[in-house]
Coordinates of C-alpha atoms in Angstrom, one line a residue:
Chain X
X1 CA -1.5 -20.4 34.2
X2 CA -0.5 -16.8 33.8
X3 CA -1.9 -14.1 33.0
X4 CA 0.2 -11.9 30.4
X5 CA -1.8 -8.4 28.4
X6 CA -4.2 -8.4 27.0
X7 CA -3.9 -7.4 23.4
X8 CA -4.4 -8.7 20.2
X9 CA -1.8 -10.0 17.8
X10 CA -0.4 -9.1 14.9
X11 CA -2.3 -10.7 12.1
X12 CA 0.2 -12.8 10.1
X13 CA -0.1 -11.8 6.9
X14 CA 1.7 -12.9 4.0
X15 CA 3.3 -10.5 0.9
X16 CA 0.2 -9.3 0.0
X17 CA -1.1 -7.7 2.6
X18 CA 2.7 -5.9 3.5
X19 CA 2.9 -4.5 0.1
X20 CA -0.6 -3.1 0.4
X21 CA 1.0 -1.3 4.5
X22 CA 3.4 -0.4 2.1
X23 CA 1.4 1.4 -0.1
X24 CA -0.4 2.8 2.5
X25 CA 2.4 4.7 3.7
X26 CA 4.0 5.0 0.7
X27 CA 1.7 7.2 -0.5
X28 CA 0.9 8.9 2.6
X29 CA 4.7 10.0 2.4
X30 CA 4.3 11.2 -1.0
X31 CA 2.0 13.1 -0.8
X32 CA 3.2 15.4 2.5
X33 CA 5.9 15.3 0.4
X34 CA 3.7 17.0 -2.4
X35 CA 2.2 19.2 0.0
X36 CA 5.8 20.4 1.3
X37 CA 6.4 21.0 -2.1
X38 CA 3.1 23.0 -3.8
X39 CA 3.7 25.3 -0.6
X40 CA 7.3 26.1 -1.5
X41 CA 6.4 26.1 -5.2
X42 CA 4.0 29.1 -4.0
X43 CA 6.3 30.9 -2.0
X44 CA 7.6 31.9 -5.7
X45 CA 4.7 33.9 -5.9
X46 CA 5.3 35.7 -2.7
X47 CA 8.9 37.1 -3.5
X48 CA 12.0 35.3 -5.4
X49 CA 13.9 35.5 -1.9
X50 CA 12.0 33.8 -0.2
X51 CA 12.4 31.1 -2.6
X52 CA 15.6 30.8 -3.2
X53 CA 15.8 31.3 0.9
X54 CA 13.4 27.6 1.3
X55 CA 15.2 26.1 -1.2
X56 CA 18.6 27.1 0.2
X57 CA 17.4 25.5 3.0
X58 CA 16.7 21.9 1.3
X59 CA 20.8 22.2 0.7
X60 CA 21.8 19.6 3.8
X61 CA 22.6 15.8 3.8
X62 CA 19.2 15.3 6.1
X63 CA 16.9 16.2 2.8
X64 CA 19.4 14.8 0.3
X65 CA 18.6 11.5 2.6
X66 CA 15.4 12.0 2.4
X67 CA 15.1 12.9 -1.8
X68 CA 16.4 9.3 -1.7
X69 CA 13.9 8.1 0.6
X70 CA 11.0 10.1 -2.3
X71 CA 12.8 7.9 -4.9
X72 CA 12.8 5.0 -3.0
X73 CA 8.4 5.2 -1.8
X74 CA 7.2 6.9 -5.3
X75 CA 8.7 4.0 -7.4
X76 CA 8.1 1.5 -4.4
X77 CA 4.3 2.7 -5.4
X78 CA 4.5 3.4 -9.5
X79 CA 5.8 0.1 -9.5
X80 CA 3.1 -2.0 -7.1
X81 CA 0.0 0.5 -8.7
X82 CA 1.3 -1.7 -11.8
X83 CA 0.9 -5.0 -9.9
X84 CA -2.5 -3.9 -8.2
X85 CA -3.5 -3.2 -11.9
X86 CA -2.7 -6.7 -13.0
X87 CA -4.5 -7.8 -10.3
X88 CA -7.3 -6.3 -11.2
X89 CA -7.7 -5.9 -14.6
X90 CA -5.4 -9.1 -15.8
X91 CA -7.3 -12.0 -15.8
X92 CA -4.5 -14.3 -14.7
X93 CA -3.3 -11.6 -12.3
X94 CA -4.3 -13.1 -8.5
X95 CA -2.2 -16.2 -9.9
X96 CA 0.8 -14.0 -10.5
X97 CA 0.9 -12.1 -7.8
X98 CA 3.5 -13.7 -5.4
X99 CA 5.6 -13.3 -8.7
X100 CA 4.8 -9.9 -9.3
X101 CA 5.3 -9.4 -5.5
X102 CA 9.7 -10.4 -6.5
X103 CA 9.2 -8.8 -9.9
X104 CA 8.7 -5.9 -8.3
X105 CA 10.8 -5.9 -5.3
X106 CA 13.9 -6.6 -7.8
X107 CA 13.1 -3.5 -10.6
X108 CA 13.2 -1.6 -7.6
X109 CA 16.7 -2.8 -6.2
X110 CA 17.7 -2.6 -9.4
X111 CA 16.8 1.4 -9.7
X112 CA 18.2 2.4 -6.8
X113 CA 21.7 0.5 -5.9
X114 CA 22.8 3.0 -8.6
X115 CA 20.3 5.7 -7.7
X116 CA 21.0 6.2 -4.1
X117 CA 24.3 6.0 -5.9
X118 CA 24.3 9.5 -7.7
X119 CA 21.9 11.1 -5.2
X120 CA 24.0 10.9 -2.4
X121 CA 27.3 10.8 -4.3
X122 CA 27.7 15.9 -3.6
X123 CA 27.1 14.9 -0.6
X124 CA 29.3 12.3 0.4
X125 CA 31.9 14.5 -1.9
X126 CA 31.1 17.7 -0.2
X127 CA 31.1 15.7 3.9
X128 CA 34.5 13.8 2.8
X129 CA 36.6 15.5 0.3
X130 CA 36.2 15.0 -3.2
X131 CA 39.0 12.5 -4.3
X132 CA 39.0 14.2 -8.1
Chain E
X1 CA 15.6 -70.2 7.8
X2 CA 14.9 -68.7 11.4
X3 CA 12.8 -65.9 12.3
X4 CA 14.1 -63.2 13.4
X5 CA 12.2 -60.6 15.4
X6 CA 11.1 -57.4 13.8
X7 CA 12.8 -54.3 15.2
X8 CA 9.8 -53.3 17.9
X9 CA 8.0 -49.9 16.6
X10 CA 8.3 -47.4 19.0
X11 CA 4.9 -46.3 20.3
X12 CA 4.4 -42.6 19.4
X13 CA 5.6 -40.3 22.4
X14 CA 2.8 -37.5 23.5
X15 CA 5.2 -34.0 24.3
X16 CA 3.6 -31.3 26.3
X17 CA 2.9 -28.3 24.1
X18 CA 1.7 -24.9 25.5
X19 CA -0.8 -22.9 24.0
X20 CA -2.0 -19.1 24.8
X21 CA -5.2 -19.2 24.6
X22 CA -7.3 -15.3 24.5
X23 CA -10.3 -15.7 27.3
X24 CA -12.5 -13.4 28.0
X25 CA -15.6 -14.4 30.0
X26 CA -18.1 -11.4 29.6
X27 CA -19.8 -12.6 33.3
X28 CA -16.1 -11.3 34.9
X29 CA -13.9 -9.9 32.7
X30 CA -13.6 -6.2 31.4
X31 CA -11.4 -6.9 28.9
X32 CA -10.0 -9.8 27.0
X33 CA -6.5 -11.3 28.5
X34 CA -4.2 -14.3 28.2
X35 CA -3.6 -17.1 30.0
X36 CA -1.6 -20.5 29.1
X37 CA -1.9 -24.1 29.9
X38 CA 0.0 -27.1 28.8
X39 CA -1.3 -30.3 27.6
X40 CA 0.2 -33.2 26.5
X41 CA -0.1 -34.0 22.5
X42 CA 0.8 -36.5 19.5
X43 CA 2.1 -35.0 16.8
X44 CA -1.0 -35.8 14.6
X45 CA -2.8 -34.6 17.3
X46 CA -5.1 -31.9 15.8
X47 CA -5.4 -28.2 17.6
X48 CA -8.9 -28.9 18.4
X49 CA -7.8 -32.2 20.2
X50 CA -5.8 -29.5 23.0
X51 CA -8.8 -27.2 22.8
X52 CA -11.2 -30.5 23.9
X53 CA -8.0 -31.5 26.3
X54 CA -8.2 -27.9 28.0
X55 CA -11.9 -28.0 28.5
X56 CA -12.2 -31.5 29.6
X57 CA -8.8 -31.6 31.7
X58 CA -7.9 -28.5 32.6
X59 CA -11.0 -25.8 32.7
X60 CA -13.8 -26.3 32.0
X61 CA -14.9 -23.0 31.5
X62 CA -12.8 -22.4 28.3
X63 CA -15.5 -21.7 25.8
X64 CA -15.1 -22.5 21.6
X65 CA -17.6 -23.7 18.6
X66 CA -17.0 -27.1 16.9
X67 CA -19.1 -29.3 15.4
X68 CA -18.4 -32.2 13.0
X69 CA -14.3 -31.9 13.5
X70 CA -13.4 -32.5 9.9
X71 CA -13.2 -29.5 7.7
X72 CA -16.9 -29.2 6.5
X73 CA -19.1 -27.8 9.0
X74 CA -17.0 -24.7 9.3
X75 CA -17.2 -23.9 12.8
X76 CA -14.7 -23.5 14.4
X77 CA -12.7 -21.0 12.7
X78 CA -9.6 -19.5 14.9
X79 CA -6.8 -17.3 14.6
X80 CA -3.8 -20.2 14.8
X81 CA -0.7 -18.5 15.9
X82 CA -1.8 -15.4 13.8
X83 CA -3.4 -17.0 10.7
X84 CA -7.4 -18.1 10.6
X85 CA -7.2 -21.1 10.2
X86 CA -9.3 -23.9 11.1
X87 CA -8.5 -25.7 14.4
X88 CA -9.9 -29.4 13.4
X89 CA -7.9 -29.1 10.0
X90 CA -4.0 -28.1 11.8
X91 CA -2.0 -30.3 13.2
X92 CA 0.3 -30.0 16.2
X93 CA 3.4 -31.4 13.9
X94 CA 2.6 -28.7 10.8
X95 CA 3.5 -26.2 14.3
X96 CA 6.5 -24.7 15.6
X97 CA 5.4 -25.9 18.6
X98 CA 9.1 -24.2 21.0
X99 CA 7.0 -21.5 21.4
X100 CA 3.8 -21.1 22.8
X101 CA 1.2 -21.6 20.3
X102 CA -1.6 -18.6 20.3
X103 CA -4.8 -19.3 20.3
X104 CA -7.7 -16.3 19.6
X105 CA -11.1 -15.5 18.3
X106 CA -11.7 -14.2 14.6
X107 CA -10.5 -10.3 14.3
X108 CA -13.5 -8.1 13.1
X109 CA -16.8 -10.0 14.5
X110 CA -18.1 -9.1 18.0
X111 CA -16.3 -11.4 21.1
X112 CA -18.8 -12.8 22.9
X113 CA -16.8 -15.4 24.7
X114 CA -13.4 -16.9 24.9
X115 CA -13.4 -18.1 20.7
X116 CA -17.0 -17.0 20.4
X117 CA -17.6 -14.2 18.3
X118 CA -21.3 -13.1 17.0
X119 CA -21.6 -14.2 13.1
X120 CA -24.9 -12.0 12.9
X121 CA -22.9 -9.5 10.5
X122 CA -21.4 -12.5 8.5
X123 CA -24.3 -13.8 7.4
X124 CA -26.3 -10.4 7.2
X125 CA -23.4 -10.5 4.2
X126 CA -24.5 -13.6 3.0
X127 CA -28.2 -12.9 2.8
X128 CA -27.7 -9.5 1.2
X129 CA -26.2 -10.9 -2.0
X130 CA -29.0 -13.8 -2.8
X131 CA -27.0 -17.0 -2.3
X132 CA -29.8 -18.7 -4.1
X133 CA -30.3 -19.9 -8.1
X134 CA -32.4 -17.3 -8.9
X135 CA -34.9 -18.1 -12.5
X136 CA -37.5 -17.1 -15.2
X137 CA -39.5 -17.6 -17.9
X138 CA -41.3 -21.1 -17.2
X139 CA -40.1 -23.8 -15.3
X140 CA -38.6 -27.0 -16.9
X141 CA -40.6 -30.3 -17.0
X142 CA -37.1 -31.9 -15.8
X143 CA -33.7 -30.7 -14.7
X144 CA -32.3 -27.2 -15.6
X145 CA -29.3 -28.8 -18.0
X146 CA -25.4 -27.8 -17.8
X147 CA -22.4 -28.4 -19.5
X148 CA -19.8 -29.7 -17.7
X149 CA -17.8 -26.4 -19.4
X150 CA -20.5 -24.0 -17.6
X151 CA -20.0 -25.9 -14.6
X152 CA -16.4 -25.6 -14.4
X153 CA -17.0 -22.2 -14.5
X154 CA -18.1 -21.7 -11.2
X155 CA -16.3 -24.8 -9.1
X156 CA -14.0 -23.2 -6.6
X157 CA -17.4 -21.2 -5.0
X158 CA -18.9 -24.0 -4.0
X159 CA -16.6 -25.7 -2.2
X160 CA -17.4 -22.1 0.6
X161 CA -18.6 -24.1 4.3
X162 CA -19.3 -20.4 5.7
X163 CA -16.6 -20.6 8.6
X164 CA -15.7 -16.7 8.1
X165 CA -12.1 -17.7 7.6
X166 CA -11.0 -15.3 5.2
X167 CA -14.0 -12.5 5.3
X168 CA -12.0 -12.1 9.0
X169 CA -8.9 -11.6 7.5
X170 CA -9.6 -9.3 5.9
X171 CA -7.9 -6.2 6.8
X172 CA -10.8 -3.9 4.8
X173 CA -13.4 -5.4 6.5
X174 CA -11.9 -5.2 10.4
X175 CA -12.3 -1.6 9.5
X176 CA -15.0 -1.2 7.9
X177 CA -18.4 -3.3 9.0
X178 CA -19.8 -3.0 6.1
X179 CA -18.0 -3.9 3.4
X180 CA -19.5 -7.5 2.1
X181 CA -16.5 -8.9 2.9
X182 CA -15.0 -12.1 0.9
X183 CA -17.2 -14.7 1.9
X184 CA -20.6 -13.1 -0.1
X185 CA -18.7 -12.0 -2.5
X186 CA -17.6 -15.6 -3.5
X187 CA -21.0 -16.8 -2.6
X188 CA -22.3 -14.0 -5.4
X189 CA -20.1 -15.6 -7.8
X190 CA -20.5 -18.8 -7.7
X191 CA -24.3 -17.7 -9.2
X192 CA -23.5 -14.8 -10.9
X193 CA -21.5 -17.0 -13.0
X194 CA -23.5 -20.1 -13.1
X195 CA -25.5 -20.7 -16.3
X196 CA -29.0 -21.3 -15.1
X197 CA -29.3 -18.5 -13.1
X198 CA -30.7 -15.1 -14.5
X199 CA -30.4 -12.9 -10.9
X200 CA -26.7 -12.4 -12.0
X201 CA -27.8 -8.1 -13.2
X202 CA -28.9 -8.2 -9.4
X203 CA -26.1 -9.4 -7.8
X204 CA -23.7 -7.5 -9.8
X205 CA -25.5 -4.6 -8.7
X206 CA -25.6 -5.3 -4.9
X207 CA -21.1 -5.2 -5.1
X208 CA -21.0 -2.8 -7.4
X209 CA -21.9 -0.6 -4.7
X210 CA -19.5 1.6 -2.4
X211 CA -19.4 -1.1 0.2
X212 CA -19.2 -4.0 -2.8
X213 CA -16.0 -5.7 -4.8
X214 CA -14.5 -2.1 -4.9
X215 CA -13.4 -2.1 -1.3
X216 CA -11.1 -5.0 -2.1
X217 CA -7.8 -4.1 -1.5
X218 CA -6.0 -7.3 -2.9
X219 CA -4.4 -8.2 0.2
X220 CA -4.7 -12.1 -0.4
X221 CA -4.9 -12.5 3.5
X222 CA -8.5 -14.4 2.8
X223 CA -7.0 -16.9 0.0
X224 CA -4.5 -18.0 2.2
X225 CA -6.6 -18.2 4.9
X226 CA -9.0 -20.6 3.1
X227 CA -9.7 -23.7 4.5
X228 CA -11.3 -25.4 1.0
X229 CA -8.5 -23.6 -0.9
X230 CA -10.6 -21.6 -2.5
X231 CA -9.1 -18.7 -5.1
X232 CA -10.9 -15.7 -2.8
X233 CA -9.0 -13.4 -4.1
X234 CA -9.5 -14.5 -7.4
X235 CA -12.9 -14.6 -6.8
X236 CA -13.3 -11.0 -6.2
X237 CA -11.3 -9.7 -9.1
X238 CA -14.1 -12.0 -11.7
X239 CA -16.8 -10.2 -10.4
X240 CA -15.0 -6.7 -10.5
X241 CA -14.1 -7.8 -13.8
X242 CA -17.7 -9.4 -15.0
X243 CA -18.5 -5.5 -14.1
X244 CA -16.2 -3.7 -16.0
X245 CA -16.2 -5.4 -19.2
X246 CA -20.4 -6.5 -19.0
X247 CA -21.4 -3.8 -21.1

């Protein structure tokens, strides 16, 4: 009878619970992007030079990776949002929630694989040299 | 013909199964803690049998609710390996016994002792949706007739045993104690779609409130947890649809 830690276990939910968690996480992430985006765009009213300076600071490989993450988050949030709408409004929605989860995952991957390639192409070429 | 001795049927063998139980004795403990117990069990034994063995043979202070032991009374809802289940409907053979099986109280209701929670907030939400037949007009002189098709409309909800597996599997309910919760909405659904009932408008108004059906985030934890196989999320969605399309 060993006495162990006092915390309870994490609830082991299915696809429904984890898609909901991811929906919240991507929602908050997109919100913070929008916050920064509104602030940097508003800089144009301060001075065009300040705006150019801030935008130029984004031209780094890390920001490029963040952009890929942003596209992934927006796409997931949009597709899962449609899934949730269908669950609530379409009479057969709740019965097909699992299939719809796999459908949005497939569409997301289908768009993200070429999307990531083209978004990172310039960064990779600039960092490791272009073949053309 | 000579009689051939049949191969003897192997007697079932009991194996040692370890349970990690989240214990809390309010008189002694400031915080809940985990304790491990190992008891011999057959693959066809229920988790409830294991708990009774622990209480009877290892540690008599272990407390849990149980009544019928056959999945009808709804007393022994608990979290087994992280999911809400009835201990009397969960068999050892369906669990991975290579690791300890975790057993803890259902989440979101005040913990009273070991696996026992205060069910009052759960029943308060249940009573709030008026889970009884409401009628108007003259009292009929014979029974209220209903077609088989009309009866089928709310059949799923009639299976509910009020065990609270669904309500306490809901992430919204854990963080927002005011939310009616899946079980109360299932109970409301059962009467809203009953052709003999005339209280649908009142119940829909109650569930149209801030803490009503719109708090549902469709995580489907409730549908997965229901030991009666009720499509709980679908029942909640039907109420949402009734609210959207009624006028």
